[in-house]
GROMACS .gro file of N, CA, C and O in nm:
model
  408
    1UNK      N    1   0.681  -2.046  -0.142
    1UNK     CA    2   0.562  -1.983  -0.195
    1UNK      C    3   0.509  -2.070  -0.309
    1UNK      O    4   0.568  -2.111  -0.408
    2UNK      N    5   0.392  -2.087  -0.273
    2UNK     CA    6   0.302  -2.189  -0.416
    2UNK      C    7   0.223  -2.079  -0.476
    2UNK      O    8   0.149  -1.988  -0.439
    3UNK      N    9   0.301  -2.157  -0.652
    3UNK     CA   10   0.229  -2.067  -0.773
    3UNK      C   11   0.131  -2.178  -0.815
    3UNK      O   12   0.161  -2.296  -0.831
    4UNK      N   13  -0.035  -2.101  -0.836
    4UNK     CA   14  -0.165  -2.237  -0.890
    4UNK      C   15  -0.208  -2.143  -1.013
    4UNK      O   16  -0.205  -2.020  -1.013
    5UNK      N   17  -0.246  -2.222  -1.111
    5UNK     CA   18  -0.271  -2.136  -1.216
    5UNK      C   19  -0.410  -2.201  -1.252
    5UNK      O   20  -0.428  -2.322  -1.267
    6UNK      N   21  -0.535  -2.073  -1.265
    6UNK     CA   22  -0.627  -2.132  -1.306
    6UNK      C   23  -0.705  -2.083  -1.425
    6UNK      O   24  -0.660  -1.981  -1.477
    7UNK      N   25  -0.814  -2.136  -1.478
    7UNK     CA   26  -0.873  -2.068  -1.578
    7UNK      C   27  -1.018  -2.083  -1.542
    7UNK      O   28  -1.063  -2.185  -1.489
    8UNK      N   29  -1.087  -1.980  -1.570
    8UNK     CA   30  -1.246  -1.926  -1.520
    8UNK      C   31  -1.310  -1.862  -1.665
    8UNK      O   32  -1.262  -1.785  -1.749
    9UNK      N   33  -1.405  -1.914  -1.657
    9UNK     CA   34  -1.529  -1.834  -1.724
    9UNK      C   35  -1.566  -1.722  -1.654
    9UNK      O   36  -1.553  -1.716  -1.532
   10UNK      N   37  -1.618  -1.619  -1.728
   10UNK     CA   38  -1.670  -1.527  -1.659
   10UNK      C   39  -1.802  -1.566  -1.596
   10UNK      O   40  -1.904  -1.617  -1.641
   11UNK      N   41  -1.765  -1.527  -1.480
   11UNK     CA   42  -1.937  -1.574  -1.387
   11UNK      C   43  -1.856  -1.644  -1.296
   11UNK      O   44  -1.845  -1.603  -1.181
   12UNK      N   45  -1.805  -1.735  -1.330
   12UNK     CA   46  -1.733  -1.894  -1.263
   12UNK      C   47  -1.666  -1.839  -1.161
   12UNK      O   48  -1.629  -1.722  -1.155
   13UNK      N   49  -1.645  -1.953  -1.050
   13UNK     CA   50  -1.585  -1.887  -0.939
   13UNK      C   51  -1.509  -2.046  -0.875
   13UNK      O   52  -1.534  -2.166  -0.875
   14UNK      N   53  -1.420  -1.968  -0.833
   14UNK     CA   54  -1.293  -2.066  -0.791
   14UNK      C   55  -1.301  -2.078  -0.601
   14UNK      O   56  -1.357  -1.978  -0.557
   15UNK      N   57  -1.265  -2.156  -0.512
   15UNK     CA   58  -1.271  -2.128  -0.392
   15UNK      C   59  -1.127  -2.228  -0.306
   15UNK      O   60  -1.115  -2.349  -0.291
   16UNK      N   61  -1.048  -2.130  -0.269
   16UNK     CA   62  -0.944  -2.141  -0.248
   16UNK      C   63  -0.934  -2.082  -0.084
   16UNK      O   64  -0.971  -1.975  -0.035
   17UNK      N   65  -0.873  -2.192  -0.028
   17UNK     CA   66  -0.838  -2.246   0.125
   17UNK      C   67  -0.701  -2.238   0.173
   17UNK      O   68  -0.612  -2.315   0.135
   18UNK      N   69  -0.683  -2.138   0.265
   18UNK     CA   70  -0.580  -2.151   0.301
   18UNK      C   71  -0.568  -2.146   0.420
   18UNK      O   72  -0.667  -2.105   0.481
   19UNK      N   73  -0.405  -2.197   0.525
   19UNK     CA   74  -0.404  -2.212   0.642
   19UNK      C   75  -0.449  -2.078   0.736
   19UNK      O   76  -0.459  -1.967   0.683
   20UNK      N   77  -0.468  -2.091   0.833
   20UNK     CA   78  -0.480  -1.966   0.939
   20UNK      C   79  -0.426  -1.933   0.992
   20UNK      O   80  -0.415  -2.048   1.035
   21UNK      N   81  -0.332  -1.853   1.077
   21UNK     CA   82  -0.257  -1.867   1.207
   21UNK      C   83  -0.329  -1.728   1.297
   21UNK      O   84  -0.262  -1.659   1.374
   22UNK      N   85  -0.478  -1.707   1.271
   22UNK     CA   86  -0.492  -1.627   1.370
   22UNK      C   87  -0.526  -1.627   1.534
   22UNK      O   88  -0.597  -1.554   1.602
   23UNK      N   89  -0.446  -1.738   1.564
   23UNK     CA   90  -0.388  -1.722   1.735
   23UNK      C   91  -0.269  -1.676   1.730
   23UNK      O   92  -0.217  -1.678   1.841
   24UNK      N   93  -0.187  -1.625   1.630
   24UNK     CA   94  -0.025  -1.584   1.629
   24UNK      C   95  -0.063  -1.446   1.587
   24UNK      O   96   0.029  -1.365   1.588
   25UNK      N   97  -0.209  -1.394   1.542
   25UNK     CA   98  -0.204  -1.267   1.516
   25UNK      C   99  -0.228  -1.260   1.355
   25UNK      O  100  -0.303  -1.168   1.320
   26UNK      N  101  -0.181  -1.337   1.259
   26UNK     CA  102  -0.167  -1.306   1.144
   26UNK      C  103  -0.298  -1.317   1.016
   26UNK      O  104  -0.388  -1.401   1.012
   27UNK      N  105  -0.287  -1.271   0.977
   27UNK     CA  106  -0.446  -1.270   0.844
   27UNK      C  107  -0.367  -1.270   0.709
   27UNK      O  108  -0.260  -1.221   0.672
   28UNK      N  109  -0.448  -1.335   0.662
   28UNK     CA  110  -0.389  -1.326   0.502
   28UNK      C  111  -0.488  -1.214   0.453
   28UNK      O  112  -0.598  -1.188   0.503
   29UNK      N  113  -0.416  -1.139   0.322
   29UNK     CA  114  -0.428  -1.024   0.293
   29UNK      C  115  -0.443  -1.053   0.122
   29UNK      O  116  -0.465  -1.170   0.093
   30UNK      N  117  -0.433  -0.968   0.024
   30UNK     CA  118  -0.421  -1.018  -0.123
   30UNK      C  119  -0.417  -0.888  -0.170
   30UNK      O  120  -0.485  -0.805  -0.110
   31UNK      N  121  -0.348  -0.852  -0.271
   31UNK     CA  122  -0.369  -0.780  -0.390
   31UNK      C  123  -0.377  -0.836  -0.509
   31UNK      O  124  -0.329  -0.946  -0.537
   32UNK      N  125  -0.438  -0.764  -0.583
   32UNK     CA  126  -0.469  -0.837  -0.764
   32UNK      C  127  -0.384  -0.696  -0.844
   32UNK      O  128  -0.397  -0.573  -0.839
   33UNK      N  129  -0.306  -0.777  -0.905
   33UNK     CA  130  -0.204  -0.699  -1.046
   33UNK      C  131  -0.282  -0.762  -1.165
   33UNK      O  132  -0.380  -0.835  -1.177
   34UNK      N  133  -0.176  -0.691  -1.261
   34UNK     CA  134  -0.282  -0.752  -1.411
   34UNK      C  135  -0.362  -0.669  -1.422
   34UNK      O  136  -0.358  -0.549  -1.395
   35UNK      N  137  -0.465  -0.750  -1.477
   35UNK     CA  138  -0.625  -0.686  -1.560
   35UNK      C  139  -0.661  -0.702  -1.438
   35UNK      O  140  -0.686  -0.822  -1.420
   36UNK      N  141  -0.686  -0.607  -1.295
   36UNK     CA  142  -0.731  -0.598  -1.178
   36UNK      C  143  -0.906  -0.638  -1.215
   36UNK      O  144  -0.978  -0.711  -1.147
   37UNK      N  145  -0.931  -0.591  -1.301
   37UNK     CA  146  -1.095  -0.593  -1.367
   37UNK      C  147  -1.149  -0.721  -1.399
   37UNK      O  148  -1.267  -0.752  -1.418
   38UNK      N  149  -1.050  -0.789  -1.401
   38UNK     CA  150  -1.052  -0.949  -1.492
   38UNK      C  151  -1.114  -1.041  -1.361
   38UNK      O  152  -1.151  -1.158  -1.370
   39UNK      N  153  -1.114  -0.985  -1.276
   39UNK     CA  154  -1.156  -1.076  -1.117
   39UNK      C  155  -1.204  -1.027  -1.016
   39UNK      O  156  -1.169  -0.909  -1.004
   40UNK      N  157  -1.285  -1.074  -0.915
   40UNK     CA  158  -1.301  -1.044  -0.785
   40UNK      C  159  -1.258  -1.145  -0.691
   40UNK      O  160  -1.266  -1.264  -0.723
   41UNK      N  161  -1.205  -1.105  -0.555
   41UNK     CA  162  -1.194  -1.154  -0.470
   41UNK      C  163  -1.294  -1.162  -0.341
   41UNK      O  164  -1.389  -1.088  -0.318
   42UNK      N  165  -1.262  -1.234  -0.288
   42UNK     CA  166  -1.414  -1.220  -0.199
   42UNK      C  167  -1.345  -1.316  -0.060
   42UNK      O  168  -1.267  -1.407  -0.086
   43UNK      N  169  -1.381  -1.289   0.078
   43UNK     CA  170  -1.349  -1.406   0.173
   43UNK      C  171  -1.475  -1.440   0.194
   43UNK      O  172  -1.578  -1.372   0.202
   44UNK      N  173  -1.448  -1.582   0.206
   44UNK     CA  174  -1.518  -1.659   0.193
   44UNK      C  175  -1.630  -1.685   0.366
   44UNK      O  176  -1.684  -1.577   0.389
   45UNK      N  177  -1.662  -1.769   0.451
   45UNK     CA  178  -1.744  -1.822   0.546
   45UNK      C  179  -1.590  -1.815   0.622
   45UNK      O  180  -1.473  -1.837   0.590
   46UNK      N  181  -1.665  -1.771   0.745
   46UNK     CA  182  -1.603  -1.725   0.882
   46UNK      C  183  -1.578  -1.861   0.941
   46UNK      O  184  -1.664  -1.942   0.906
   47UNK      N  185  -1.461  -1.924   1.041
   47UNK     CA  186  -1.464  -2.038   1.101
   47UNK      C  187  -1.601  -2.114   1.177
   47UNK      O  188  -1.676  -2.046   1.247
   48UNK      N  189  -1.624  -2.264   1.154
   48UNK     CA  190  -1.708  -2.291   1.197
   48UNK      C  191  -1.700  -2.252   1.327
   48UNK      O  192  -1.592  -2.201   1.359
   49UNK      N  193  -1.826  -2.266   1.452
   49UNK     CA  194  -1.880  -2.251   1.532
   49UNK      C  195  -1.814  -2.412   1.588
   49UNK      O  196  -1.829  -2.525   1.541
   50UNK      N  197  -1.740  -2.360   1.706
   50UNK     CA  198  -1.696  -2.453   1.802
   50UNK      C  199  -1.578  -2.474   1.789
   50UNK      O  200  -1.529  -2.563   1.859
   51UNK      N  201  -1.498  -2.403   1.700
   51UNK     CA  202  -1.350  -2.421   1.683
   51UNK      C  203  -1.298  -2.365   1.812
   51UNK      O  204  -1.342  -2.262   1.863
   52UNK      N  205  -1.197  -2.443   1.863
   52UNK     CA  206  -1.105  -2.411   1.998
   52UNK      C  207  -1.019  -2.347   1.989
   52UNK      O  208  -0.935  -2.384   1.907
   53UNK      N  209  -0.989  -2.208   2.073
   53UNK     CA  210  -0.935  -2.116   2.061
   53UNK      C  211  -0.782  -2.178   2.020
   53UNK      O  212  -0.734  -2.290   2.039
   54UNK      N  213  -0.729  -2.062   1.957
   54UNK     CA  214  -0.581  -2.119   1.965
   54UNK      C  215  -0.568  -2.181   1.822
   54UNK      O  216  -0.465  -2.175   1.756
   55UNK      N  217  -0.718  -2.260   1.767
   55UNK     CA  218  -0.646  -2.374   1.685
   55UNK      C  219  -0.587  -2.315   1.512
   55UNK      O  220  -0.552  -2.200   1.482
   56UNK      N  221  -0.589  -2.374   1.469
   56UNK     CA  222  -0.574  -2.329   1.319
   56UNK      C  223  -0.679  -2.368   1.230
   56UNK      O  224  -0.728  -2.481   1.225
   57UNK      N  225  -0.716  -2.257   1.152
   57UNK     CA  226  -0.859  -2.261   1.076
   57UNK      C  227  -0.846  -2.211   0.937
   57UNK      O  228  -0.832  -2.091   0.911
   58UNK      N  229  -0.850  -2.291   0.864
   58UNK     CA  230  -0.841  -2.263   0.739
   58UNK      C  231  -0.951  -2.190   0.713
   58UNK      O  232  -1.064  -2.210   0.757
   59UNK      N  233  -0.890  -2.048   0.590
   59UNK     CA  234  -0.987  -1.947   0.586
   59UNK      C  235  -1.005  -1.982   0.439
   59UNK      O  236  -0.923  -2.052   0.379
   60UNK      N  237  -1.095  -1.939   0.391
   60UNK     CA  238  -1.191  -1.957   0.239
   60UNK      C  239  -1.187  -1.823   0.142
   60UNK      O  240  -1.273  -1.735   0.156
   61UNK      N  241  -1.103  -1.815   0.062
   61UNK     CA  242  -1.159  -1.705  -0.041
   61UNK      C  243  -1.243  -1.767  -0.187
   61UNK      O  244  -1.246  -1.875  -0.245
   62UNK      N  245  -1.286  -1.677  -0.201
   62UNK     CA  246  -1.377  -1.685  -0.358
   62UNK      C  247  -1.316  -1.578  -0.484
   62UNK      O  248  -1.300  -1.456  -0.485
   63UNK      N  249  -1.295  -1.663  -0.568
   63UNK     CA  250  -1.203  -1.573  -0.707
   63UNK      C  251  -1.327  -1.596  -0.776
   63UNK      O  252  -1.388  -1.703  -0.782
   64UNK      N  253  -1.369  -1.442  -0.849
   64UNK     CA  254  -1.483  -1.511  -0.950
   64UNK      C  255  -1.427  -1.434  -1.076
   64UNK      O  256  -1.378  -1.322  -1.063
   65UNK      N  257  -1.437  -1.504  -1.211
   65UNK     CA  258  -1.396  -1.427  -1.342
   65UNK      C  259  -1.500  -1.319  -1.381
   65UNK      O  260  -1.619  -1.346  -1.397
   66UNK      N  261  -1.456  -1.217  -1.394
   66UNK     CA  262  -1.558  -1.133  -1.446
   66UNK      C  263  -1.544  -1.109  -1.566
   66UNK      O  264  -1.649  -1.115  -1.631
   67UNK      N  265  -1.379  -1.064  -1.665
   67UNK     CA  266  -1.415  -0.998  -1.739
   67UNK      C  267  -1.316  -1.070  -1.858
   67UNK      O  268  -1.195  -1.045  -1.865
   68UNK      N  269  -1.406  -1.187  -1.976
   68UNK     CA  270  -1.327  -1.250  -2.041
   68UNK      C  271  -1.220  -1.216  -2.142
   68UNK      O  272  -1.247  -1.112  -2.203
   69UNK      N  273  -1.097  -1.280  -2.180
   69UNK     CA  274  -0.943  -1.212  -2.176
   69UNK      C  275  -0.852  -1.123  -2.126
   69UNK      O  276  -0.758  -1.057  -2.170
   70UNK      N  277  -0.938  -1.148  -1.959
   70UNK     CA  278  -0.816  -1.062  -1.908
   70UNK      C  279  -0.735  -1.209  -1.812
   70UNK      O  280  -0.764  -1.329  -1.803
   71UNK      N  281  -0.614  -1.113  -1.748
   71UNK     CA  282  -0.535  -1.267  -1.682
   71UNK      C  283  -0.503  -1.129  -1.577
   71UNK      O  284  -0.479  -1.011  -1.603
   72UNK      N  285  -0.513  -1.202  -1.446
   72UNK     CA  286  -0.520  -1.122  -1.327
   72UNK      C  287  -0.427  -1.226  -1.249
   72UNK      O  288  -0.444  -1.346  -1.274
   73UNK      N  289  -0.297  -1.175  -1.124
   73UNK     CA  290  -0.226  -1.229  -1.048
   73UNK      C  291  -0.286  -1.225  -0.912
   73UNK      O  292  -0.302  -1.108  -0.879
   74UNK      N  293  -0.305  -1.265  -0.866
   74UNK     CA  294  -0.345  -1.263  -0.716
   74UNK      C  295  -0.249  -1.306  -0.627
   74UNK      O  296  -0.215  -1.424  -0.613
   75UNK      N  297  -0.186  -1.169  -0.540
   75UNK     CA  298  -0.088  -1.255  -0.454
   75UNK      C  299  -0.119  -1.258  -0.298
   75UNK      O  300  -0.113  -1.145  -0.249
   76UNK      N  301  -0.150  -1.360  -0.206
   76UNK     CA  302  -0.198  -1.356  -0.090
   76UNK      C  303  -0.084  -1.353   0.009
   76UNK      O  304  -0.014  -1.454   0.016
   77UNK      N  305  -0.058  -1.258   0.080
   77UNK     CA  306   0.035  -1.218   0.195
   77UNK      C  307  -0.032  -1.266   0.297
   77UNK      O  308  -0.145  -1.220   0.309
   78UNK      N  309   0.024  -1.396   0.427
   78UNK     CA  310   0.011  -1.375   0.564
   78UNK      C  311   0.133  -1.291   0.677
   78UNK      O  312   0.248  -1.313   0.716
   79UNK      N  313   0.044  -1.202   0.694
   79UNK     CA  314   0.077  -1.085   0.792
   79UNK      C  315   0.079  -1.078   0.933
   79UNK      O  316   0.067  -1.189   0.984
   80UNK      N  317   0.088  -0.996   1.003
   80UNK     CA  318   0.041  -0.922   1.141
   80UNK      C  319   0.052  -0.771   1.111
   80UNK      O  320   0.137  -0.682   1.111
   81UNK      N  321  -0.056  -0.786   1.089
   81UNK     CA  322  -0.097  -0.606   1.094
   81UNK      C  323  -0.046  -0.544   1.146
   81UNK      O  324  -0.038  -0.433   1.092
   82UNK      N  325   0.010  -0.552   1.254
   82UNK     CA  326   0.078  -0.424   1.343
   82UNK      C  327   0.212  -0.422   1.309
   82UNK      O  328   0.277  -0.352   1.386
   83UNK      N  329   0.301  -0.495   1.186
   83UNK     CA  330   0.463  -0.510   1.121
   83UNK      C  331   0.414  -0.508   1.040
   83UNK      O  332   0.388  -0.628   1.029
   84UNK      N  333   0.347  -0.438   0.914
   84UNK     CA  334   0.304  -0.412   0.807
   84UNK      C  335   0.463  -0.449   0.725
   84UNK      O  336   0.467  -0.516   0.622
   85UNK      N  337   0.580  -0.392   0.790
   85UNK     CA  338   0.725  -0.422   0.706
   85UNK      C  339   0.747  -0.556   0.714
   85UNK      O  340   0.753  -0.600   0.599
   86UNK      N  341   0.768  -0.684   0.834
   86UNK     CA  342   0.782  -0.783   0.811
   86UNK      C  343   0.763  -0.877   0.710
   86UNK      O  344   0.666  -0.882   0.635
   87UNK      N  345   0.837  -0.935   0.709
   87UNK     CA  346   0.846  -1.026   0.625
   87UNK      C  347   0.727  -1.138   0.601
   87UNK      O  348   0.733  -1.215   0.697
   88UNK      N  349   0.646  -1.169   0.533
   88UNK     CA  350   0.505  -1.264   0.546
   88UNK      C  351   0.575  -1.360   0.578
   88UNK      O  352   0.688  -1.396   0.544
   89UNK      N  353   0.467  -1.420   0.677
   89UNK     CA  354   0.476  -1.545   0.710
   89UNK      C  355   0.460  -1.668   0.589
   89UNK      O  356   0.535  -1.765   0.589
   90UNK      N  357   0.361  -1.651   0.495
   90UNK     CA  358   0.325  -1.703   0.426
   90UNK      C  359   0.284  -1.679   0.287
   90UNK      O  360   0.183  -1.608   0.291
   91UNK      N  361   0.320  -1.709   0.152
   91UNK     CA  362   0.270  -1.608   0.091
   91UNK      C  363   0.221  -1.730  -0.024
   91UNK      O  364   0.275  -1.840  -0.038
   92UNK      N  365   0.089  -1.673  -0.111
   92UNK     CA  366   0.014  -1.781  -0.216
   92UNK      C  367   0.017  -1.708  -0.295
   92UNK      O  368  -0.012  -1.591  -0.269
   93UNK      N  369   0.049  -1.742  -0.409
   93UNK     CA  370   0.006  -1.686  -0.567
   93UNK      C  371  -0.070  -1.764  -0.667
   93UNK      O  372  -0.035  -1.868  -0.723
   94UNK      N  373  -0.221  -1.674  -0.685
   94UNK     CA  374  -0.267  -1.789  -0.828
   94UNK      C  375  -0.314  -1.636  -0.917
   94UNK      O  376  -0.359  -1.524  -0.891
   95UNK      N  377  -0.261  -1.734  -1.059
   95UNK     CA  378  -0.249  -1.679  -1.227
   95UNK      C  379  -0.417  -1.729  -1.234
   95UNK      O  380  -0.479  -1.834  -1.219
   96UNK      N  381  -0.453  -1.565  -1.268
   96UNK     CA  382  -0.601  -1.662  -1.329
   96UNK      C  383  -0.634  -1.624  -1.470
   96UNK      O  384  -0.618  -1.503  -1.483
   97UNK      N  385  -0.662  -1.664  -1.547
   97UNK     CA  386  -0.731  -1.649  -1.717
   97UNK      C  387  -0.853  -1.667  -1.666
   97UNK      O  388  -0.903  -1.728  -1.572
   98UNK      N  389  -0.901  -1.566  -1.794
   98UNK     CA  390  -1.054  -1.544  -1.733
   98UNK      C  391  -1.090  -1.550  -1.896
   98UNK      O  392  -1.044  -1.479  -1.986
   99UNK      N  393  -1.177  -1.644  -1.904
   99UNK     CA  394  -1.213  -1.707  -2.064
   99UNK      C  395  -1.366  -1.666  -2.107
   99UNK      O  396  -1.437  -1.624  -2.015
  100UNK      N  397  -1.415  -1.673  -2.216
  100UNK     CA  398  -1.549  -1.612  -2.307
  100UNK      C  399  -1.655  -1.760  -2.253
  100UNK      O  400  -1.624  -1.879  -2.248
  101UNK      N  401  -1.778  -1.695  -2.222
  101UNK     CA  402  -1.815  -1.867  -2.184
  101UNK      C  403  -1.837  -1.925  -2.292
  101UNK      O  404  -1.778  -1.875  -2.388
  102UNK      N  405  -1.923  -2.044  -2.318
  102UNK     CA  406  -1.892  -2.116  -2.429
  102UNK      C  407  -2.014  -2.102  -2.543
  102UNK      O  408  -2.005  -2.161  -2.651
   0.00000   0.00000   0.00000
């Protein structure tokens, strides 16, 4: 599991890529701990147009700071929805500080 630690202005927005495996079924998922308030998450643009079934497609989220001095965890679970208990396939964590703009 990779820990990324970032820091955002409020407004500012971060855009973070990760692998796909939805021909195996699985989606990445996220919850935010912390100052839940301190951030939004957002997914990002759907796979381009012409990707071949099967392949692997990196999916796009958007972290934006909303609310300055808070620090929010974001942890991204890859799943299969239908074993909600299983074990993730994959899992990302980023630390974000969310700073006063300047």
């Amino acid at each position: 599991m990779e820990v990324r630690e970032v820091v955002l202005r409020a407004g500012e927005s971060y855009e973070l890529r990760l692998a796909g495996r939805g021909a195996r079924g699985y989606v990445w998922t996220w919850r935010v701990t912390g100052d839940a308030d301190a951030v939004s998450v957002a997914e990002g643009p759907a796979a381009p147009a012409g990707a071949l079934p099967g392949a692997t497609v990196e999916r796009t989220y958007v972290v934006r700071g909303r609310c300055p001095g808070g620090r929010a965890r974001i942890r991204f679970a890859q799943i299969r929805p239908p074993y909600p208990d299983e074990t993730p396939y994959d899992e990302f964590v980023l630390d974000v500080e969310v700073r006063n703009r300047p």
